[in-house]
Short mmCIF file of C-alpha atoms in Angstrom, two decimals:
data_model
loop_
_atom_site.label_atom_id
_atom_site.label_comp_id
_atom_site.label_asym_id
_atom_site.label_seq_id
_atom_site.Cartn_x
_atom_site.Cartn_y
_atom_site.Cartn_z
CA UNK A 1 29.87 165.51 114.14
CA UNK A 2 33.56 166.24 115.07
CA UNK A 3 32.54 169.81 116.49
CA UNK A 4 29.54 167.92 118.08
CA UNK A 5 31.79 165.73 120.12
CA UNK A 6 34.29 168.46 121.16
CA UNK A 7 31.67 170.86 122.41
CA UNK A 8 29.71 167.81 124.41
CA UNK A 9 33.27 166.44 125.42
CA UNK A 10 33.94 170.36 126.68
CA UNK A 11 30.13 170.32 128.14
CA UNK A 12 30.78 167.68 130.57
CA UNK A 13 34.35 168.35 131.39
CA UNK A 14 33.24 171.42 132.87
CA UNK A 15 30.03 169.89 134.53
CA UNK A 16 32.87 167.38 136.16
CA UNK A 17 35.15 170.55 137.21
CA UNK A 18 32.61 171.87 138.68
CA UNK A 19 31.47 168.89 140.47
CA UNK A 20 34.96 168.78 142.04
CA UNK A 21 35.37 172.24 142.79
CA UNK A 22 32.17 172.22 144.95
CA UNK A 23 33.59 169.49 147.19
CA UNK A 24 36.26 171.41 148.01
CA UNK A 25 33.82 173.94 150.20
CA UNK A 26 31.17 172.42 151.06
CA UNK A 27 29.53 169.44 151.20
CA UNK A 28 26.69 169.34 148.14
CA UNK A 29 23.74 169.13 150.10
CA UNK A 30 24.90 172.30 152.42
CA UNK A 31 25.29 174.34 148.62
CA UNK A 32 22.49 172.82 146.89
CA UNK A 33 20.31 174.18 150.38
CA UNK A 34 22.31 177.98 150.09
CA UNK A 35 21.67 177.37 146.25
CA UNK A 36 18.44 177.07 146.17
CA UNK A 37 17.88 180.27 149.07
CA UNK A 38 19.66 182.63 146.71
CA UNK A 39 17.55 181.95 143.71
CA UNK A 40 14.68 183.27 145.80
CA UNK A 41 13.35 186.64 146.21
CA UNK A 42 16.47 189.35 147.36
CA UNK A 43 13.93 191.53 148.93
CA UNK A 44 11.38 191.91 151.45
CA UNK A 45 8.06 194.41 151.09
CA UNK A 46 7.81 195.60 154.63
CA UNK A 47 5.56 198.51 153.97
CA UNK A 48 2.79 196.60 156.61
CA UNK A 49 5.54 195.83 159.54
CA UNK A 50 5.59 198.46 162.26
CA UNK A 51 8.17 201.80 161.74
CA UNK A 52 10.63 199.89 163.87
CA UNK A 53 10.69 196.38 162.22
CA UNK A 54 11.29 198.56 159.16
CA UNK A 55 14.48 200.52 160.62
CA UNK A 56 16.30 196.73 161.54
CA UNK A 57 15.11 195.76 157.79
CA UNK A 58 17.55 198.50 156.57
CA UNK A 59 20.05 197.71 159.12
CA UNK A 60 20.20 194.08 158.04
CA UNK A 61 19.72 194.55 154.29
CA UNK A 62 22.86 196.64 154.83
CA UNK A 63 25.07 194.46 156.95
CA UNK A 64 23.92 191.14 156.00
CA UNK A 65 25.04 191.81 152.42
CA UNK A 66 28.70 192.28 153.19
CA UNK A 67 29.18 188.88 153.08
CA UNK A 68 26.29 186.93 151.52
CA UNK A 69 23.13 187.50 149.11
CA UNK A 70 20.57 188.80 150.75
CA UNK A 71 18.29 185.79 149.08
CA UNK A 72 19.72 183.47 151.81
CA UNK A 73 18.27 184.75 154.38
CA UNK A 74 15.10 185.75 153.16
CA UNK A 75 14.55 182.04 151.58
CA UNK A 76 15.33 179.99 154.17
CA UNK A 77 14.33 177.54 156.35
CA UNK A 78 15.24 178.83 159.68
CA UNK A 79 12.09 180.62 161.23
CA UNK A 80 12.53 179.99 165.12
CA UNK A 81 13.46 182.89 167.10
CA UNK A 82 16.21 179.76 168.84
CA UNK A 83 17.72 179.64 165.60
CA UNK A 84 18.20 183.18 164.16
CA UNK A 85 19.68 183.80 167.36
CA UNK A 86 22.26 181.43 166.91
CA UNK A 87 23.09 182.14 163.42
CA UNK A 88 23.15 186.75 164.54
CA UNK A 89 25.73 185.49 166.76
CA UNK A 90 27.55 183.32 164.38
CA UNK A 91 27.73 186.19 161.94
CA UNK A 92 28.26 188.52 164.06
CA UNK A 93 31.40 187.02 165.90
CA UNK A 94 33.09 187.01 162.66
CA UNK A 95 36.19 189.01 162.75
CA UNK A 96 35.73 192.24 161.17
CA UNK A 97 31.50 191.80 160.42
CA UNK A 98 31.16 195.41 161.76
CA UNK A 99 27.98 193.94 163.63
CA UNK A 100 27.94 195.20 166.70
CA UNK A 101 25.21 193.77 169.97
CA UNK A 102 22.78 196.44 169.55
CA UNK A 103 23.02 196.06 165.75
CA UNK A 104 22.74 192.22 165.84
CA UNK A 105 19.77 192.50 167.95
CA UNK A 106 18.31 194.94 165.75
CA UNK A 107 19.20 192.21 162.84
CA UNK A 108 17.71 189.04 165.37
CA UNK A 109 14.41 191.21 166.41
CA UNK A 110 13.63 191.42 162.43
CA UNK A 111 14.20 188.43 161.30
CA UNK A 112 11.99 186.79 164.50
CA UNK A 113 9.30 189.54 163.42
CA UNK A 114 9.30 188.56 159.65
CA UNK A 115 9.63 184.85 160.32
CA UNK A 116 6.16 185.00 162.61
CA UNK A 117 4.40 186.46 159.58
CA UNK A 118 5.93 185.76 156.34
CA UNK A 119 7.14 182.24 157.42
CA UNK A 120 3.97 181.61 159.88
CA UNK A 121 3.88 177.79 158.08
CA UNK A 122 7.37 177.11 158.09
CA UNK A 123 7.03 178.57 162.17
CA UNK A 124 4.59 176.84 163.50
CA UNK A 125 5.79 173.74 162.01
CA UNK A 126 8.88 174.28 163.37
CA UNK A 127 7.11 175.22 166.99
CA UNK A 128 5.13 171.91 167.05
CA UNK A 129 7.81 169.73 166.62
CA UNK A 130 9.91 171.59 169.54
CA UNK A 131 9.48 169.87 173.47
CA UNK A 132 7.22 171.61 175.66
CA UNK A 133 9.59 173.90 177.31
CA UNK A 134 11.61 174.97 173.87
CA UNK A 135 8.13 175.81 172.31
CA UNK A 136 7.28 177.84 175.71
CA UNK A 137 10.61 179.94 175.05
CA UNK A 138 10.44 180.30 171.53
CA UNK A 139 6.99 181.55 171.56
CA UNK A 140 7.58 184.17 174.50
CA UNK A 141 10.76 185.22 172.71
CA UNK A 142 8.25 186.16 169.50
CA UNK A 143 5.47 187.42 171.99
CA UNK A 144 8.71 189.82 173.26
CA UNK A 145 9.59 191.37 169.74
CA UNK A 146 6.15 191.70 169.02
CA UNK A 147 5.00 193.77 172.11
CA UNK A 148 8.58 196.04 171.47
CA UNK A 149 7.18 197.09 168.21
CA UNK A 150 3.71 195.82 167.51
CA UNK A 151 1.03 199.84 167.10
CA UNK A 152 4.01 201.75 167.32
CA UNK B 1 -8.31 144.99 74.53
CA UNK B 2 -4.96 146.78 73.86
CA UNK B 3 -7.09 150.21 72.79
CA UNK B 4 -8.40 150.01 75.93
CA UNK B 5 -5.47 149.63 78.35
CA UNK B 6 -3.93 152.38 76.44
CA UNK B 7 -6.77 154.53 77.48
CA UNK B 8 -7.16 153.68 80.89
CA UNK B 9 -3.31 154.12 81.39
CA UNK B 10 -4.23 157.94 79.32
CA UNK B 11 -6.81 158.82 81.82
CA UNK B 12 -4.02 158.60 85.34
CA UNK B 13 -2.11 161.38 85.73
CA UNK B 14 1.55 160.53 84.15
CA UNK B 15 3.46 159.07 87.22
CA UNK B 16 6.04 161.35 88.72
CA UNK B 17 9.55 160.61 89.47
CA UNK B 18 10.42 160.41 93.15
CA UNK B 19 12.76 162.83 94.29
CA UNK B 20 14.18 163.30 97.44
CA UNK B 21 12.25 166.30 99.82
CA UNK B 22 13.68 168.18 102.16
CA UNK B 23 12.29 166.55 105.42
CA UNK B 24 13.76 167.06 109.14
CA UNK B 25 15.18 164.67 111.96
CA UNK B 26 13.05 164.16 114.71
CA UNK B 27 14.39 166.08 117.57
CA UNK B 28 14.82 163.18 119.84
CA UNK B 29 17.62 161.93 117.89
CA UNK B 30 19.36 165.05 118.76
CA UNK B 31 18.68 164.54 122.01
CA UNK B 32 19.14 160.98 122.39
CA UNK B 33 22.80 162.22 121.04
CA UNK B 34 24.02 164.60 123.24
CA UNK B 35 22.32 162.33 125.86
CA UNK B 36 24.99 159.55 125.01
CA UNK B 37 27.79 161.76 123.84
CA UNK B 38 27.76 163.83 127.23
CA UNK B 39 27.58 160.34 129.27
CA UNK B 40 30.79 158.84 126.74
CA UNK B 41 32.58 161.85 127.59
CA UNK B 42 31.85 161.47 131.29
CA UNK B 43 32.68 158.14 131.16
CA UNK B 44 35.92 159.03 129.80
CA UNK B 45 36.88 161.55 131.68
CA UNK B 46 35.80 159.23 134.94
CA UNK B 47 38.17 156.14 133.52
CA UNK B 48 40.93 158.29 132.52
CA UNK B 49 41.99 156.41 129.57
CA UNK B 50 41.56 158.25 126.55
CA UNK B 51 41.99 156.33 124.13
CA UNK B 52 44.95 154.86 125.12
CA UNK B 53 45.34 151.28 124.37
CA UNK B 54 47.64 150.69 127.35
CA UNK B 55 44.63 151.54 129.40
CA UNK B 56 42.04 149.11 127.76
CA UNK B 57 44.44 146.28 127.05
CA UNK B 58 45.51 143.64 129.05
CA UNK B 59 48.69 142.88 130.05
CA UNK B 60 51.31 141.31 127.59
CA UNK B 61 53.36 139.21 129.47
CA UNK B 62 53.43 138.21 133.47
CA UNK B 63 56.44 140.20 133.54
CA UNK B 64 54.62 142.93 132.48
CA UNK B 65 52.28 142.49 135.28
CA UNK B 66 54.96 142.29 137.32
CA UNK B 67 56.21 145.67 137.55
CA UNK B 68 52.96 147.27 138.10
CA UNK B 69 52.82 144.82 141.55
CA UNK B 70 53.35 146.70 145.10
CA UNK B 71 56.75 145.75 146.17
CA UNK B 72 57.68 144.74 149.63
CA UNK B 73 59.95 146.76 152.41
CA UNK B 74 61.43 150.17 150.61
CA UNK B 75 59.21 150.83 148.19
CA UNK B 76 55.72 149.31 149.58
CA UNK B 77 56.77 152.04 152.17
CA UNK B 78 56.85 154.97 150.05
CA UNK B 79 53.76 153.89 147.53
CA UNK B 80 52.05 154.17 150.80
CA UNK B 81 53.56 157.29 151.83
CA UNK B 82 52.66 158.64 148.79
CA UNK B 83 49.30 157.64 149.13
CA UNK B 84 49.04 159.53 152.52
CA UNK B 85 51.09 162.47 151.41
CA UNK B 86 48.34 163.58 148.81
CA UNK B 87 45.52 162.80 151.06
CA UNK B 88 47.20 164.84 153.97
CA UNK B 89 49.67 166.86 153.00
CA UNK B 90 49.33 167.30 149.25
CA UNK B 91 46.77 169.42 149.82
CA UNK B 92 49.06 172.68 150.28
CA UNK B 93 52.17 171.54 149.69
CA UNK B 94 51.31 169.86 146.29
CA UNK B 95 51.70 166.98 144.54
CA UNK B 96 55.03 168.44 143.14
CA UNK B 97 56.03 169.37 146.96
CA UNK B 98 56.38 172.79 145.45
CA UNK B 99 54.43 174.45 148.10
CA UNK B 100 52.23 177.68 147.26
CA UNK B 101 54.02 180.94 146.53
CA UNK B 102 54.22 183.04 149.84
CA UNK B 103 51.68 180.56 150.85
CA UNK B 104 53.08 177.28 151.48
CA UNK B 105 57.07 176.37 151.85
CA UNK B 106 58.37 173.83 149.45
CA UNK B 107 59.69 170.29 150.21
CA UNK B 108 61.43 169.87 147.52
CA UNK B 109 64.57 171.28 148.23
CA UNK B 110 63.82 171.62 151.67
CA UNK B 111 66.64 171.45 154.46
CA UNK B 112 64.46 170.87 156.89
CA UNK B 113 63.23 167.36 154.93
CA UNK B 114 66.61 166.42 155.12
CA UNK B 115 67.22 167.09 159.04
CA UNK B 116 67.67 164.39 161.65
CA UNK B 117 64.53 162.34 161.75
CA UNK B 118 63.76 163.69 165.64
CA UNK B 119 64.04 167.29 164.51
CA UNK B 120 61.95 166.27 161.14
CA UNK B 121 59.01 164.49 163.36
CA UNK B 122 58.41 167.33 165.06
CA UNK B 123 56.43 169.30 162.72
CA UNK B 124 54.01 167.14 161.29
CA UNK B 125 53.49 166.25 165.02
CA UNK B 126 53.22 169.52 166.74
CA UNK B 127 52.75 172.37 163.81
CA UNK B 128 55.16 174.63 162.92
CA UNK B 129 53.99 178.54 164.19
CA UNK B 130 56.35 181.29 163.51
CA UNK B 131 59.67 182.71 161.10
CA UNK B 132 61.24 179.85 159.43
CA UNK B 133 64.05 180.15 156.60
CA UNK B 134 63.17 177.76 153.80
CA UNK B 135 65.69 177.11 150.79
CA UNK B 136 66.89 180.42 151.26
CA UNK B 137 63.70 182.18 151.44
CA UNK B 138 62.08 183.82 155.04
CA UNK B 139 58.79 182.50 155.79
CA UNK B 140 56.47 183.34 158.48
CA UNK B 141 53.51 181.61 158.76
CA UNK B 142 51.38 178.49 160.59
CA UNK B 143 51.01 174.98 160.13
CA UNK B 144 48.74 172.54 162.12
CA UNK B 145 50.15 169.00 163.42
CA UNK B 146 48.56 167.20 160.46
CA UNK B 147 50.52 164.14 161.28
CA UNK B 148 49.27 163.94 165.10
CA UNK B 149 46.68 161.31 164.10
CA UNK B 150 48.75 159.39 161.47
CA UNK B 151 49.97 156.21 162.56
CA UNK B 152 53.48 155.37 163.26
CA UNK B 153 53.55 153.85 159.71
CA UNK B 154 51.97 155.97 158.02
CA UNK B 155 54.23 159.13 159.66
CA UNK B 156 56.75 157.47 158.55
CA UNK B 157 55.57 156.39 154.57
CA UNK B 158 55.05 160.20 154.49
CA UNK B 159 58.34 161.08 155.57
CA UNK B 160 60.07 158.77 153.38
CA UNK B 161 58.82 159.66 150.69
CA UNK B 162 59.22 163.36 151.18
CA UNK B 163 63.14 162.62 151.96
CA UNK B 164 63.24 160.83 148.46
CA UNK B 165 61.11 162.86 146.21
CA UNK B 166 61.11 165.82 143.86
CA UNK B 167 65.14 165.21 143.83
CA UNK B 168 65.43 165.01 147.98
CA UNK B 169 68.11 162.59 148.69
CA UNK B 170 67.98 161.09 152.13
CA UNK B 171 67.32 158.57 154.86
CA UNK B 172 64.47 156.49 154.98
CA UNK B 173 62.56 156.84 158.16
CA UNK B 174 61.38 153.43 160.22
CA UNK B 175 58.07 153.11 162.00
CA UNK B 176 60.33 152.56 164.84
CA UNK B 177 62.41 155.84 164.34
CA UNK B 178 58.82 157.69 164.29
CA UNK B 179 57.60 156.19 167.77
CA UNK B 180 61.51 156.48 169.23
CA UNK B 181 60.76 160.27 168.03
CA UNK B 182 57.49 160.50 169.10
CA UNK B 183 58.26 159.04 172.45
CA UNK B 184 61.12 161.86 173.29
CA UNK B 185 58.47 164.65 172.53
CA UNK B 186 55.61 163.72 174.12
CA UNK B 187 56.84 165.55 177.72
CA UNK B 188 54.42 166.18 179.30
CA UNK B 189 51.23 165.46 177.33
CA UNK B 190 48.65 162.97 179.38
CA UNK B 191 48.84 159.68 179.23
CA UNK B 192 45.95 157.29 178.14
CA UNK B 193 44.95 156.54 181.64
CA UNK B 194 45.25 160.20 182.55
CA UNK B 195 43.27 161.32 179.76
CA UNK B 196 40.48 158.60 180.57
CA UNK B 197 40.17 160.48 184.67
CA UNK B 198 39.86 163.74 183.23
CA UNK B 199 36.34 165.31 182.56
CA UNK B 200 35.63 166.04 179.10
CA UNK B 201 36.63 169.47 179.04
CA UNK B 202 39.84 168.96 180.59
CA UNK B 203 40.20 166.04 178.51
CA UNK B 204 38.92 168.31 174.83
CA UNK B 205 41.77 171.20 176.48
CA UNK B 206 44.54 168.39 176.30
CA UNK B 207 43.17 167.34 172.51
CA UNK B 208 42.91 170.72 171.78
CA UNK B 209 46.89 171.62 172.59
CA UNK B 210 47.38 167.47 171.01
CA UNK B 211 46.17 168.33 167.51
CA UNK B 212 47.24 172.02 167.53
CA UNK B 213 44.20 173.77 167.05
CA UNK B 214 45.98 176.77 168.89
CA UNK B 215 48.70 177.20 165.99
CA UNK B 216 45.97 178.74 164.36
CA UNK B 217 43.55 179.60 166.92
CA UNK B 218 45.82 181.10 169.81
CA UNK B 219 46.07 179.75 173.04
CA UNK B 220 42.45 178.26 174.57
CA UNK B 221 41.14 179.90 171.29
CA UNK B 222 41.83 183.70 172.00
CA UNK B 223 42.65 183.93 168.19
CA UNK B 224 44.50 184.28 165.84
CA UNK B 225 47.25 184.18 163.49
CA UNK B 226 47.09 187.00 160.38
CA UNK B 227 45.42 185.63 157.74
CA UNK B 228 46.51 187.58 154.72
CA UNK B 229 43.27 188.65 152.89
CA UNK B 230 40.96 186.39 154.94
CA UNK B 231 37.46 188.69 154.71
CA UNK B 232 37.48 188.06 158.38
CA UNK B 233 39.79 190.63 158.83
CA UNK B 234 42.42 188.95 157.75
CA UNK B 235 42.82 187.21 161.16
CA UNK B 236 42.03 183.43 162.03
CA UNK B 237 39.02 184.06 163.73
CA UNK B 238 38.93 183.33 167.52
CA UNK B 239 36.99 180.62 169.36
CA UNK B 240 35.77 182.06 172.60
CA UNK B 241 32.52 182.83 171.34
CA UNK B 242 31.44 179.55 169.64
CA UNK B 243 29.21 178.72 172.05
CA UNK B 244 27.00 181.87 170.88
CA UNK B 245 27.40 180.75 167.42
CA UNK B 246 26.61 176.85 167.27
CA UNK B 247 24.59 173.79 168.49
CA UNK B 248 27.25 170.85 169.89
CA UNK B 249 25.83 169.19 166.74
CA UNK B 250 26.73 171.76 164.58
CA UNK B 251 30.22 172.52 166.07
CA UNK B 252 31.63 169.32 165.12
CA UNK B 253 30.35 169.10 162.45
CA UNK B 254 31.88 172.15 160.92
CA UNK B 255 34.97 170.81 162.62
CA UNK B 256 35.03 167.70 160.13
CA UNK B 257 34.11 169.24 157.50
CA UNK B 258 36.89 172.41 157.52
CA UNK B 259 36.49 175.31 155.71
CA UNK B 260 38.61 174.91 152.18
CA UNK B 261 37.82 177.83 150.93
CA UNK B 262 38.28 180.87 152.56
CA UNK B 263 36.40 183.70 151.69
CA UNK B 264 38.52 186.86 150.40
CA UNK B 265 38.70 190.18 151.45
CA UNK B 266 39.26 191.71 148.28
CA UNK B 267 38.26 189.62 145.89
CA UNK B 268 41.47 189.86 143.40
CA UNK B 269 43.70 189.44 146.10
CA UNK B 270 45.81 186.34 146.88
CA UNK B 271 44.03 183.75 148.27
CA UNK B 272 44.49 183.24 151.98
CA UNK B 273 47.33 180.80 153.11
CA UNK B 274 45.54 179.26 155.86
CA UNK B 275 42.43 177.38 156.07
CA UNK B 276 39.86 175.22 157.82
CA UNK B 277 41.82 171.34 157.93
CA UNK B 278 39.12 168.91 157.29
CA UNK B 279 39.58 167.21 160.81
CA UNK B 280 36.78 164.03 160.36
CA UNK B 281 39.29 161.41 159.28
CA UNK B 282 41.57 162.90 161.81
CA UNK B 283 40.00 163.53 165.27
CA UNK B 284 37.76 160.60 166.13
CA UNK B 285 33.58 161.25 167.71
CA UNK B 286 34.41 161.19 171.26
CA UNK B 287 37.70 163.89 170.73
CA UNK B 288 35.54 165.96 168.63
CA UNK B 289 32.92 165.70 171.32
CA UNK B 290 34.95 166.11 174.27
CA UNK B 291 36.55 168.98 171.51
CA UNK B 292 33.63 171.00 171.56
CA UNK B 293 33.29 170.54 175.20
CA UNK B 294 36.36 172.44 175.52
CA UNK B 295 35.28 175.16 173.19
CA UNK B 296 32.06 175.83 174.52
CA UNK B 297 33.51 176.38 178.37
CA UNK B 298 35.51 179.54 176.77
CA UNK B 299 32.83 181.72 176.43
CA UNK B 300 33.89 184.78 178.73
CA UNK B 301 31.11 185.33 181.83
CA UNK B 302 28.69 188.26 181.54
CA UNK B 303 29.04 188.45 177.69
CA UNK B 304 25.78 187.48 176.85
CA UNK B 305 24.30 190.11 174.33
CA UNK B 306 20.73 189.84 175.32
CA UNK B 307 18.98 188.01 172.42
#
């Protein structure tokens, strides 16, 4: 029983040490969120997007994992083309992301694309909870990426 | 009568001993086990005790009691410059006032504790940016004015107790020695009533040059200060593009919250001296606000990257 109580004792020391750590970054509903992104799929199948949606796929499997799994994009819960914008540019301002405009629009133009058909739900959830006007420029902000690369 | 018992009892099969068989626990038990041996160990752990008795016991004697009580003046001063200290400063300079190997310079030891209380205001007030010798040792790095939004009395708990820690031998410092100092190097920073006329960008510029964000950041957020290691090449990352980046919303709220952690460059490398402050007990709602203001009105014109 001894060895018992060491090894729980140990158990939950480390569950408390790891409790603390995590407040030091971030706060625990931010990691559970990232958390629960990464245990997702790492990988897309983009065999049905059009030839160009395929080119930024390899262009942001590439970049985006310098600094993150690529699970936390892929699994997420951002899906309007308002807020992948934001979070390109976030990325991209980053000292030393080697994410240039054209690439982060490459990066922005696939992740709208996928979001309209892989995340369609999450999407149009997203779209009907928006104000007239936001909806309007969210939806002709899709309509654009998909008339760039839509039959070609 | 007797015949007969006898062959009754002849007919049963002869009774057998009981033994003992080799049956199992249920598993719950197990489980109900570690269930209440993880929670005693957390509950430990959370109350710190041990098993010491000291802990558990009451007091002996009122006497006893006594010593643990907060005393006035002196040393009600530095208990609550202590308590600061590790909320604020502690942080990088440790609870030992060791500082961080090429990270963070030491206190302990320090001439610069030990100054004249003017010259020793200064840096929790504005930062500290540049070469500075140390105890003998060159140091060249960055600190943010961490103190800016302590109170009088609390400036000057900290700094008491830093001047008579860790074997530092000096001064105590008043409350009134901390506004006297603060008074004398306030120059030209707004007043109240100017700060109130000015719109809210003006008004975020002034808090931004108040709390020091620029020690870090560069002037109006043109960036940055080498960040040893930092994976964002190993600068502090500039702030004229924020407005790309984030929602008002999301600004300040990554502005409370800091950034602890910095993320490495190479991962076996030293870790990164400076980092995000956690500004939300510092900076109040309408700073932050006015803050981001500020931040968002750096953006440089026609750099819009067309998505």
């Amino acid at each position: 029983m001894i060895h018992w109580n060491k090894k729980i004792l140990f158990v939950g020391l480390l569950a408390l040490t790891i409790t603390v750590r995590a407040d030091d970054t971030l706060d625990a509903a931010t990691q559970a969120r990232i958390n629960a992104f990464e245990k997702g799929p790492a990988t897309i199948d983009v065999s049905k997007y059009p030839q160009g949606i395929q080119d930024n796929y390899a262009i942001f499997s590439q970049k985006c994992t310098q600094c993150h799994k690529l699970s936390r994009p892929i699994n997420s819960d951002y899906a309007l083309p308002d807020e992948w914008s934001r979070y390109v540019k976030r990325m991209m301002r980053k000292p030393g992301s080697g994410i240039d405009s054209s690439d982060g629009k490459k990066i922005y133009e696939f992740l709208t694309y996928d979001s309209s058909v892989r995340k369609k739900a999450l999407l149009d959830d997203k779209l009907a909870k928006l104000t007239p006007e936001e909806k309007a420029a969210d939806e002709a902000k899709i309509k654009e990426v998909h008339d760039k690369y839509d039959g070609k | 009568m007797i015949a007969s018992d006898d062959n009754k009892k002849s007919c049963r099969p002869p009774e057998a001993e009981p033994t003992a068989s080799g049956g199992s626990v249920p598993i719950w038990i197990f489980i109900l086990t570690l269930v209440l041996l993880f929670f005693g160990a957390v509950y430990f752990d959370r109350h710190s005790g041990w098993f010491n008795k000291l802990v558990y016991t009451p007091f002996q004697s009122a006497d006893e009691l006594a010593i643990y009580q907060p005393k006035s003046g002196e040393a009600a001063m530095i208990a609550h410059g202590k308590a600061v200290y590790e909320s604020v400063c502690g942080t990088c300079h440790g609870s030992d006032g060791l500082g961080k190997p090429d990270q963070v310079p030491p206190l302990a030891g320090s001439e610069w504790v030990s100054k004249d209380i003017p010259s020793l205001v200064r840096v929790p007030q504005l930062g500290l940016n540049g070469p500075i010798k140390v105890a003998g040792k060159d140091w060249n790095l960055a600190m943010a004015p961490m103190g800016a939004g302590l109170s009088d009395a609390d400036l000057a708990g900290v700094l008491t107790y830093i001047r008579q820690s860790w074997g530092n031998r000096s001064s105590t410092v008043s409350t009134d020695d901390v506004k006297a100092a603060r008074a004398a190097i306030s120059g030209n920073a707004p007043s109240t009533e100017q700060l109130a006329k000015m719109t809210p960008m003006e008004r975020g510029h002034a808090l931004f040059q108040k709390y020091g964000c620029f020690q870090c950041h560069g002037q109006d957020g043109k960036g940055g200060v080498t960040n040893t290691n930092a994976k964002t090449a190993e600068q502090v990352p500039s702030l004229i593009y924020v407005a790309d980046g984030y929602t008002k919303d999301e600004l300040i709220a990554f502005v409370s919250r800091g950034e602890r952690v910095i993320p490495r460059m190479n991962p076996n490398g030293p870790e990164p001296p400076h980092f995000m402050p956690k500004w939300g007990p510092i900076i109040n709602t309408n700073e932050l606000s006015d803050i981001a203001d500020f931040l968002f009105s750096l953006k440089p014109k026609g750099s819009d990257v067309g998505f």
